[in-house]
Amino acid sequence: MHLLMNSLPRPFAADRKTSARFKLGTVKASVLIPFSSRRLFLWLLPICCLLKADRPAAFPPILQPSSVAFSAEGRLVVAWRGDLWLVETAPEKETVISGSWRQLTSGIAEERDPVWLPDGRTLLFASDRAGKFDLWKIAVPPSGKPGNPEVVIESPGADIQPSVAGDGTICWVRGLGANADIWVKNPEGKPTQLTSILGPDHSPAIHADGNLLVYISERKGKPSLVHMDIADKKKRRTILDGKMILSPQWSPDGQQLSFSTRTQPTGVWTTDLQGSYTNLISTSRSLAVWSSDGSHLILVETPRNPPAYNGDPQPAGVRPDQDPYGQDLKVAFLPAPIPPDRGQQYTYAAMELNSARQYLDYFDRTVNYLNQKYQLADHAAWNTNVQRSREAVKKADSTEAVDQLVYQLLRQRPPLREEKRGKAGISSAHPLATAAGLRILEQGGNVVDAAIAISFALGVVEPDASGLGGYGEMLIYLKDMESPTCIEFLTRVPEAGSLTNGQLQNLPGSGPMLVNVPGTVAGMELAWQKYGSKKLSWADLVQPAIELARDGFPVSEGFASTLEVEKEAYATCDRCQSLFYPEGKPLTAGDTLRNPDLAWTLAQIARRGRDGFYQGPVAQRMVEDLRSGGNVMSTEDLARYYAVERTPVRTQYRGHTIYSGPPPVSGGALLTAKLNLLEGYPAAKPYTEDAATLHAMIEAWKLSPSTSGRIADPGLWPVDLDPFTDKTFAGERWQSCFNAEQSVMPADSNCLDTRVAISWGAEGILEARSSTGTTAFAVADAAGNMVSVTQTLGTWGGNFYVTPGLGFIYNDKLRSYNSNPKRYNARIPFARNVTSISPTMIFKATEGQQQPLAALGAAGNAWISSAVYQMCSGIIDQGLGPQAALELPRFLVGVQRDNQDRQKVKEIVVQMEQGFAPAVLKEIQQLGHELQLISAPGELRMGYGAAVMIDRGVVRAGADPRRSGEAGVVE
């Protein structure tokens, strides 16, 4: 499942002519490096230190596909766009390429991981042509048509990443994620499992003699390059530890290994079998394989890192394999070893992409993927449009034409979820939570009552995203109010949790030590006491959640994905294992989960309100258990926790008033800043169709001021919102910095505040727990009452810990503070955490008065700001309803920082779901934007949202297909 996240699709055409180009590099000279040199030792020292870093790299067990195979005869094979391609090469010659490219496979199947068998005439590769990944072989004669693929190794799971020895012995990976292990099979024997400990083992490379093996082993997010004697599996040792080591390959003489790294420092390296040195060969983001004589390394450039796991259900089926937008596949031949990049020159070899077969493969893969994910084949009109478009693709004469046909088809796609209309409506991430809220509304409760019931229910059915151990904010508007109010219930640092406490100097990546004092229960009670209808008792609002926990519920695809992705993180929590991993296997979508411990805890809250959680047996059990795991929380910390009522952040935008979450939350301030800046662009149009509008929206994001030194807990630091809310400041900044013809670049320090990039989100670095485990929901009724709530645990899976007898996962926010006691948001006693959540409301000016229009919210770390910002624009600038606004494709502005100077931005990257007009993408690139497409065409992947709208006395509720979202209404 997780390997599919690496295959990132893009339009068939980028910024190129009718042919795609493989970029080929040659180097004129080879320089041998004396590894005994003292000077070299000093040069290598910082590299070795980085590779030996003690801090574990927190990334998911995503298995990177190999992209290249090179035979003794110089035949180069690459896996590209889901197919295998071959070309004859002559590295010793000036032209390098001595023939034309041949396409070896085609169709909707995904082919990857090619490797030559010993005869040099047969390829072994991984393919899902039988519905899942197995190992296949195909005869490849020197000329003519290749043979028919034959399955070689198959199993109920996935078989990928083969490596072949000189005698035909095959090593490969079986399984995915934390269950990925190395297997071996000699020509006469049966498959034998070589590794079996929980945690991914992948990227095997078997020595030519068939006796030695190297592979990547990941434990607790830390990868190691491991050497094994196949005849004696116990004879294994670690060669290197480091950040995201990938794709080890033997040199032909068996004396060196090459490998790649995908995080800073990015590059291709060589080392010996003892790991006594690491030699940087290229700073490119590439995978490498050796030529048969060891004279060259053949490098294939790989895509940018995909986005981190963000709670989006993992796809059933293969996300079509594509390269980042605007980049052709690059292949370089480098003499080995050489100093980094010395003498590297690139030449091009054109590869024609104008055959109907290639166009149809791309089209069919896209449609097949969307049909599997969204059940679109159930819609007759869609099927008719697909057939019509497919016939047009057969006649297409360019990749640009194919892109446009696919985009036109996507514009005709039916809504992926049903928008519902009634007297009152709910938008939430789970149908059972929506049902809990509707139950309260139908019993006479108001929108606040319903929101409380939804909050507790979501904590049961989405336990990885929010719950009793979490925190958040709730925006409330009741029709007799002058303006909305906010109930803030963020976590607080325990009294003994300061930076001076030696017990907390080296915080782990997960576990009980990380828990801050939770706020959800106190926040819900404060909302009920001040704004609940009182027609229903407090216990009535908690009862739906109690029943779900007690009686059980079907596990959603989203929660099942978290359990699979984070299996290793949950492995050290005994109660997590018994609750979520019965018989050692994660619950899967549709399994029934019963949580009697959580039902008991909720019953205490139902009987005693907040005192049932912050005092009494629940509090006592919580503190005793957490302290036994290194936490410093006390019963006094729990007893004195309180939620706070605050004034939302506010701004005006094109005749509308927007209210959003106030500090300590930063998301509301950043949203108002973006909108204030964007208002300087007067002619906003649909941003998926108009490059000028999209450019303006991206630039407004970049020009937003930094939250650093301005936003933190208002009770402990002075908060400065003026740079975000001041319309004059925004107008002046827009006039001086916005250029309709050019993107703001990293070097433009006069306009780009590099500190603000902290709020943008990273480049999509592979960190499984880098994205927040959050949920959002909204409620409204026809009388004009609205609620928007965003609540969270901090990361998907929180701290990956459940106290026996209590049944809920905790937040992990103790590690989210500044380590400098003199800085804003330092970890000092009682400090509330800063977060980017953005519960939001929109009011529309009608006859001189502001009338409630919409309540919005979103989940997904940096994608929260993306979703709410773009939904606001969709509703106000385009006049969209809630469902159409939710199904708008998202974009996220992110950065890559300089590894030596973290204040310096090296590159600004716009990550985009692929639903934009091809012409818009091309024009945006021409304006200087670096783009990275992170979904299949038409796929909605990042930034789950919730939205309800009051439209002329009718409530319209939308549901986001990025999770298990469902709308519900009272008719």
Coordinates of C-alpha atoms in Angstrom, one line a residue, residues 231-598:
A231 CA 23.9 -18.9 4.4
D232 CA 23.9 -17.8 8.0
K233 CA 21.2 -15.2 8.6
K234 CA 22.6 -14.4 12.1
K235 CA 25.8 -13.1 10.5
R236 CA 24.6 -9.6 9.9
R237 CA 26.1 -6.2 10.7
T238 CA 25.3 -2.6 10.2
I239 CA 27.4 -0.7 7.7
L240 CA 25.8 2.7 8.0
D241 CA 23.0 4.5 9.9
G242 CA 21.5 7.6 8.5
K243 CA 18.8 9.7 7.0
M244 CA 16.7 7.9 4.4
I245 CA 19.3 5.6 2.8
L246 CA 17.9 4.1 -0.3
S247 CA 18.8 1.7 -3.2
P248 CA 22.1 0.1 -2.3
Q249 CA 24.0 -1.4 -5.2
W250 CA 27.2 -3.5 -5.4
S251 CA 30.1 -2.5 -7.5
P252 CA 31.1 -5.4 -9.8
D253 CA 34.2 -6.1 -7.8
G254 CA 32.3 -6.3 -4.6
Q255 CA 34.5 -3.8 -2.8
Q256 CA 32.1 -0.8 -2.9
L257 CA 28.5 0.0 -2.5
S258 CA 26.6 2.9 -3.9
F259 CA 23.4 4.3 -2.3
S260 CA 21.2 7.3 -2.4
T261 CA 19.8 9.7 0.2
R262 CA 16.5 11.5 -0.2
T263 CA 16.7 14.0 2.7
Q264 CA 19.4 16.6 3.5
P265 CA 22.0 16.0 2.4
T266 CA 20.4 14.7 -0.8
G267 CA 22.7 12.8 -3.2
V268 CA 24.3 9.6 -4.4
W269 CA 27.2 8.2 -2.4
T270 CA 29.7 5.3 -2.3
T271 CA 31.1 3.5 0.7
D272 CA 33.1 0.3 1.4
L273 CA 31.7 -2.7 3.2
Q274 CA 32.9 -1.4 6.6
G275 CA 31.3 2.0 6.2
S276 CA 34.7 3.5 6.9
Y277 CA 34.1 6.3 4.4
T278 CA 31.2 7.9 2.5
N279 CA 32.0 9.5 -0.8
L280 CA 29.5 12.0 -2.3
I281 CA 29.3 11.2 -6.0
S282 CA 26.4 13.5 -7.0
T283 CA 24.2 16.0 -5.2
S284 CA 21.3 15.1 -7.5
R285 CA 18.2 13.4 -6.3
S286 CA 18.9 10.1 -8.0
L287 CA 19.1 6.3 -7.9
A288 CA 22.3 4.7 -9.2
V289 CA 23.4 1.4 -10.7
W290 CA 26.9 0.3 -11.7
S291 CA 28.1 -0.5 -15.2
S292 CA 29.2 -4.1 -15.6
D293 CA 32.9 -3.2 -15.6
G294 CA 32.6 -0.8 -12.7
S295 CA 33.8 2.2 -14.7
H296 CA 30.6 4.1 -14.5
L297 CA 27.6 4.8 -12.3
I298 CA 24.3 5.3 -14.2
L299 CA 22.1 7.8 -12.3
V300 CA 18.3 8.2 -12.8
E301 CA 16.8 11.3 -11.3
T302 CA 13.9 10.6 -9.1
P303 CA 10.8 12.7 -8.2
R304 CA 10.5 15.0 -5.2
N305 CA 9.6 13.3 -1.9
P306 CA 5.8 12.7 -1.8
P307 CA 3.7 14.4 0.9
A308 CA 3.8 12.9 4.4
Y309 CA 1.0 10.7 5.5
N310 CA -1.8 13.0 6.3
G311 CA -4.7 10.8 7.3
D312 CA -5.8 10.4 3.7
P313 CA -7.0 6.8 3.1
Q314 CA -4.5 4.9 1.2
P315 CA -5.6 4.1 -2.4
A316 CA -7.0 0.8 -3.4
G317 CA -5.1 0.3 -6.6
V318 CA -2.0 2.0 -8.0
R319 CA -1.8 5.7 -8.2
P320 CA -0.6 6.2 -11.7
D321 CA 3.2 6.5 -11.9
Q322 CA 4.3 9.9 -13.1
D323 CA 7.2 12.3 -12.7
P324 CA 6.9 15.7 -11.2
Y325 CA 5.4 18.3 -13.4
G326 CA 7.8 19.9 -15.8
Q327 CA 10.6 17.4 -15.4
D328 CA 11.7 14.8 -18.0
L329 CA 13.4 11.7 -16.8
K330 CA 17.1 12.4 -16.5
V331 CA 19.8 9.7 -16.8
A332 CA 23.4 10.5 -16.2
F333 CA 26.6 8.4 -16.8
L334 CA 29.3 9.3 -14.3
P335 CA 32.8 7.7 -14.1
A336 CA 33.1 6.3 -10.6
P337 CA 34.3 7.5 -8.2
I338 CA 34.7 11.2 -8.8
P339 CA 34.4 14.3 -6.7
P340 CA 30.9 15.7 -6.3
D341 CA 29.4 16.6 -9.7
R342 CA 32.9 17.5 -11.2
G343 CA 32.8 17.8 -14.9
Q344 CA 29.2 16.6 -15.2
Q345 CA 27.7 17.7 -18.5
Y346 CA 24.3 16.8 -19.8
T347 CA 23.2 16.0 -23.3
Y348 CA 19.8 14.9 -24.6
A349 CA 18.4 11.9 -26.4
A350 CA 14.9 12.4 -27.7
M351 CA 12.3 9.8 -27.1
E352 CA 9.1 10.2 -29.2
L353 CA 5.9 10.0 -27.3
N354 CA 3.3 10.3 -30.0
S355 CA 1.8 6.9 -30.3
A356 CA -1.8 6.1 -29.7
R357 CA -0.8 3.2 -27.5
Q358 CA 1.1 5.4 -25.1
Y359 CA -1.7 7.9 -25.0
L360 CA -4.3 5.3 -24.3
D361 CA -2.2 3.6 -21.6
Y362 CA -2.1 7.0 -19.8
F363 CA -5.8 7.6 -20.2
D364 CA -6.8 4.1 -19.2
R365 CA -4.6 4.1 -16.1
T366 CA -6.1 7.4 -15.0
V367 CA -9.7 6.3 -15.5
N368 CA -9.1 2.9 -13.9
Y369 CA -7.7 4.5 -10.8
L370 CA -10.5 7.0 -10.4
N371 CA -13.1 4.3 -11.0
Q372 CA -11.6 2.1 -8.2
K373 CA -11.2 5.0 -5.7
Y374 CA -14.5 6.8 -6.2
Q375 CA -16.8 4.1 -7.8
L376 CA -17.4 6.4 -10.8
A377 CA -18.2 3.4 -13.0
D378 CA -21.6 3.4 -11.3
H379 CA -22.6 6.6 -13.1
A380 CA -23.9 6.0 -16.6
A381 CA -23.1 9.6 -17.7
W382 CA -19.5 9.2 -16.6
N383 CA -19.1 6.0 -18.5
T384 CA -20.5 7.6 -21.7
N385 CA -18.1 10.5 -21.3
V386 CA -15.2 8.2 -20.8
Q387 CA -15.9 6.3 -24.0
R388 CA -16.3 9.5 -25.9
S389 CA -13.0 10.9 -24.5
R390 CA -11.2 7.6 -25.2
E391 CA -12.1 7.8 -28.8
A392 CA -10.8 11.3 -28.9
V393 CA -7.6 10.2 -27.3
K394 CA -7.1 7.7 -30.1
K395 CA -7.0 10.5 -32.5
A396 CA -4.9 12.8 -30.4
D397 CA -1.7 14.0 -32.1
S398 CA 0.2 15.5 -29.1
T399 CA 0.6 15.0 -25.4
E400 CA -0.9 18.5 -24.9
A401 CA -4.0 17.3 -26.6
V402 CA -4.2 14.2 -24.4
D403 CA -3.8 16.4 -21.3
Q404 CA -6.6 18.6 -22.4
L405 CA -8.9 15.7 -23.1
V406 CA -8.3 14.2 -19.7
Y407 CA -9.0 17.6 -18.1
Q408 CA -12.2 18.1 -20.0
L409 CA -13.3 14.6 -18.9
L410 CA -12.6 15.5 -15.3
R411 CA -14.7 18.7 -15.6
Q412 CA -17.7 16.4 -16.4
R413 CA -17.1 14.1 -13.5
P414 CA -20.0 13.8 -11.1
P415 CA -19.7 15.0 -7.5
L416 CA -17.8 12.5 -5.5
R417 CA -20.1 13.0 -2.5
E418 CA -23.7 14.1 -2.2
E419 CA -24.5 17.6 -1.0
K420 CA -27.6 17.5 1.2
R421 CA -30.2 20.2 2.0
G422 CA -32.5 20.7 5.0
K423 CA -33.5 22.8 8.0
A424 CA -30.3 22.0 9.7
G425 CA -27.1 20.3 8.5
I426 CA -23.8 18.7 9.5
S427 CA -20.5 18.1 7.7
S428 CA -18.1 15.8 9.4
A429 CA -15.3 13.3 8.7
H430 CA -17.3 10.2 9.6
P431 CA -20.9 9.1 8.9
L432 CA -21.4 7.9 12.5
A433 CA -20.4 11.2 13.9
T434 CA -22.7 13.0 11.6
A435 CA -25.5 10.6 12.7
A436 CA -24.7 11.4 16.4
G437 CA -25.2 15.1 15.7
L438 CA -28.4 14.6 13.8
R439 CA -29.8 12.6 16.6
I440 CA -29.3 15.5 19.0
L441 CA -30.8 18.0 16.6
E442 CA -33.8 15.8 16.1
Q443 CA -34.2 15.5 19.9
G444 CA -34.5 19.3 20.1
G445 CA -30.9 20.3 20.8
N446 CA -29.3 23.3 19.2
V447 CA -26.2 23.5 17.0
V448 CA -23.8 23.7 20.0
D449 CA -25.4 20.5 21.5
A450 CA -25.0 18.7 18.2
A451 CA -21.4 19.8 17.9
I452 CA -20.6 18.4 21.4
A453 CA -22.1 15.1 20.5
I454 CA -20.1 15.0 17.2
S455 CA -16.9 15.9 19.1
F456 CA -17.2 12.9 21.5
A457 CA -18.4 10.6 18.7
L458 CA -15.4 11.5 16.5
G459 CA -13.1 10.7 19.4
V460 CA -14.5 7.1 19.3
V461 CA -14.7 6.5 15.5
E462 CA -11.5 8.4 14.5
P463 CA -9.3 7.7 17.6
D464 CA -6.2 8.5 15.6
A465 CA -7.3 12.1 14.8
S466 CA -8.9 13.5 18.0
G467 CA -10.5 12.5 21.2
L468 CA -10.5 12.9 25.0
G469 CA -6.7 13.2 25.0
G470 CA -6.6 16.1 22.5
Y471 CA -7.5 19.8 22.1
G472 CA -8.9 22.3 19.6
E473 CA -11.1 25.4 19.1
M474 CA -14.8 25.9 18.6
L475 CA -16.3 28.9 16.8
I476 CA -19.9 29.6 17.8
Y477 CA -22.5 31.9 16.4
L478 CA -26.1 32.0 17.7
K479 CA -28.6 34.4 16.1
D480 CA -28.8 36.8 19.0
M481 CA -25.0 37.4 19.1
E482 CA -23.4 40.5 17.6
S483 CA -20.5 38.3 16.3
P484 CA -19.1 34.8 16.8
T485 CA -17.2 33.7 19.8
C486 CA -14.5 31.1 20.3
I487 CA -14.1 28.4 22.9
E488 CA -10.4 27.6 23.0
F489 CA -9.3 24.3 24.6
L490 CA -5.7 23.8 23.7
T491 CA -3.3 21.7 25.8
R492 CA -1.1 23.1 28.6
V493 CA 2.4 22.3 29.7
P494 CA 2.4 20.6 33.2
E495 CA 3.8 22.7 36.0
A496 CA 7.0 20.5 36.1
G497 CA 7.3 20.4 32.3
S498 CA 9.7 23.3 31.8
L499 CA 12.9 23.3 29.8
T500 CA 14.9 23.2 33.0
N501 CA 13.6 19.8 34.0
G502 CA 16.4 17.4 33.2
Q503 CA 14.0 14.5 33.0
L504 CA 12.6 16.0 29.8
Q505 CA 15.9 17.0 28.0
N506 CA 15.7 14.3 25.3
L507 CA 12.1 13.7 24.4
P508 CA 11.2 10.6 22.4
G509 CA 9.3 10.5 19.2
S510 CA 6.2 9.0 20.8
G511 CA 4.9 7.6 24.1
P512 CA 3.5 8.7 27.4
M513 CA 6.3 11.3 28.2
L514 CA 4.9 13.6 25.5
V515 CA 1.4 14.2 26.8
N516 CA 0.3 17.8 27.7
V517 CA -2.8 18.4 29.8
P518 CA -5.7 17.7 27.4
G519 CA -8.4 20.2 26.8
T520 CA -11.3 18.6 24.8
V521 CA -13.5 17.7 27.7
A522 CA -13.2 21.1 29.4
G523 CA -13.9 22.8 26.0
M524 CA -17.0 20.9 25.4
E525 CA -18.4 21.5 28.8
L526 CA -17.7 25.3 28.7
A527 CA -19.5 25.4 25.3
W528 CA -22.5 23.6 26.7
Q529 CA -22.7 25.6 29.9
K530 CA -22.6 29.0 28.0
Y531 CA -24.3 28.2 24.7
G532 CA -26.1 24.8 24.9
S533 CA -29.8 24.7 24.6
K534 CA -30.3 22.9 28.0
K535 CA -33.2 21.1 26.4
L536 CA -31.0 18.0 26.6
S537 CA -28.8 17.0 29.5
W538 CA -25.1 16.8 29.3
A539 CA -25.3 13.1 29.6
D540 CA -27.6 13.0 26.5
L541 CA -24.9 14.6 24.5
V542 CA -22.2 12.1 25.5
Q543 CA -24.5 9.1 25.1
P544 CA -24.1 8.5 21.3
A545 CA -20.3 8.2 21.8
I546 CA -20.8 5.8 24.8
E547 CA -22.9 3.6 22.6
L548 CA -20.4 3.6 19.7
A549 CA -17.6 2.6 22.0
R550 CA -19.6 0.0 23.9
D551 CA -21.4 -1.6 20.9
G552 CA -18.7 -1.2 18.3
F553 CA -18.5 0.4 14.9
P554 CA -16.9 -0.5 11.5
V555 CA -13.3 0.8 11.1
S556 CA -13.0 3.4 8.3
E557 CA -10.4 3.3 5.5
G558 CA -8.7 6.3 7.1
F559 CA -8.2 4.7 10.5
A560 CA -7.2 1.4 8.9
S561 CA -4.5 3.3 6.9
T562 CA -3.1 4.9 10.1
L563 CA -2.9 1.5 11.8
E564 CA -1.1 0.0 8.8
V565 CA 1.3 3.0 8.3
E566 CA 2.0 3.4 12.0
K567 CA 2.2 -0.3 13.0
E568 CA 5.7 0.0 14.3
A569 CA 4.9 3.1 16.3
Y570 CA 2.1 1.3 18.1
A571 CA 4.1 -1.8 18.7
T572 CA 5.4 -0.7 22.1
C573 CA 2.0 0.1 23.5
D574 CA 0.4 -3.1 25.0
R575 CA -3.1 -1.7 25.2
C576 CA -2.9 -0.4 21.6
Q577 CA -1.9 -3.9 20.5
S578 CA -4.9 -5.6 22.1
L579 CA -7.3 -2.9 21.0
F580 CA -6.1 -2.2 17.4
Y581 CA -4.0 -5.2 16.5
P582 CA -5.8 -8.3 17.5
E583 CA -3.7 -11.4 16.9
G584 CA -0.8 -9.1 15.9
K585 CA -2.5 -7.8 12.7
P586 CA -4.0 -4.3 12.3
L587 CA -7.7 -3.9 12.0
T588 CA -8.8 -3.3 8.4
A589 CA -11.6 -1.3 6.9
G590 CA -14.9 -2.8 7.8
D591 CA -13.7 -4.7 10.9
T592 CA -15.7 -4.0 14.1
L593 CA -13.9 -2.1 16.9
R594 CA -15.3 -2.3 20.4
N595 CA -13.7 -0.1 23.1
P596 CA -15.3 -0.9 26.5
D597 CA -12.5 1.0 28.3
L598 CA -13.4 4.2 26.4

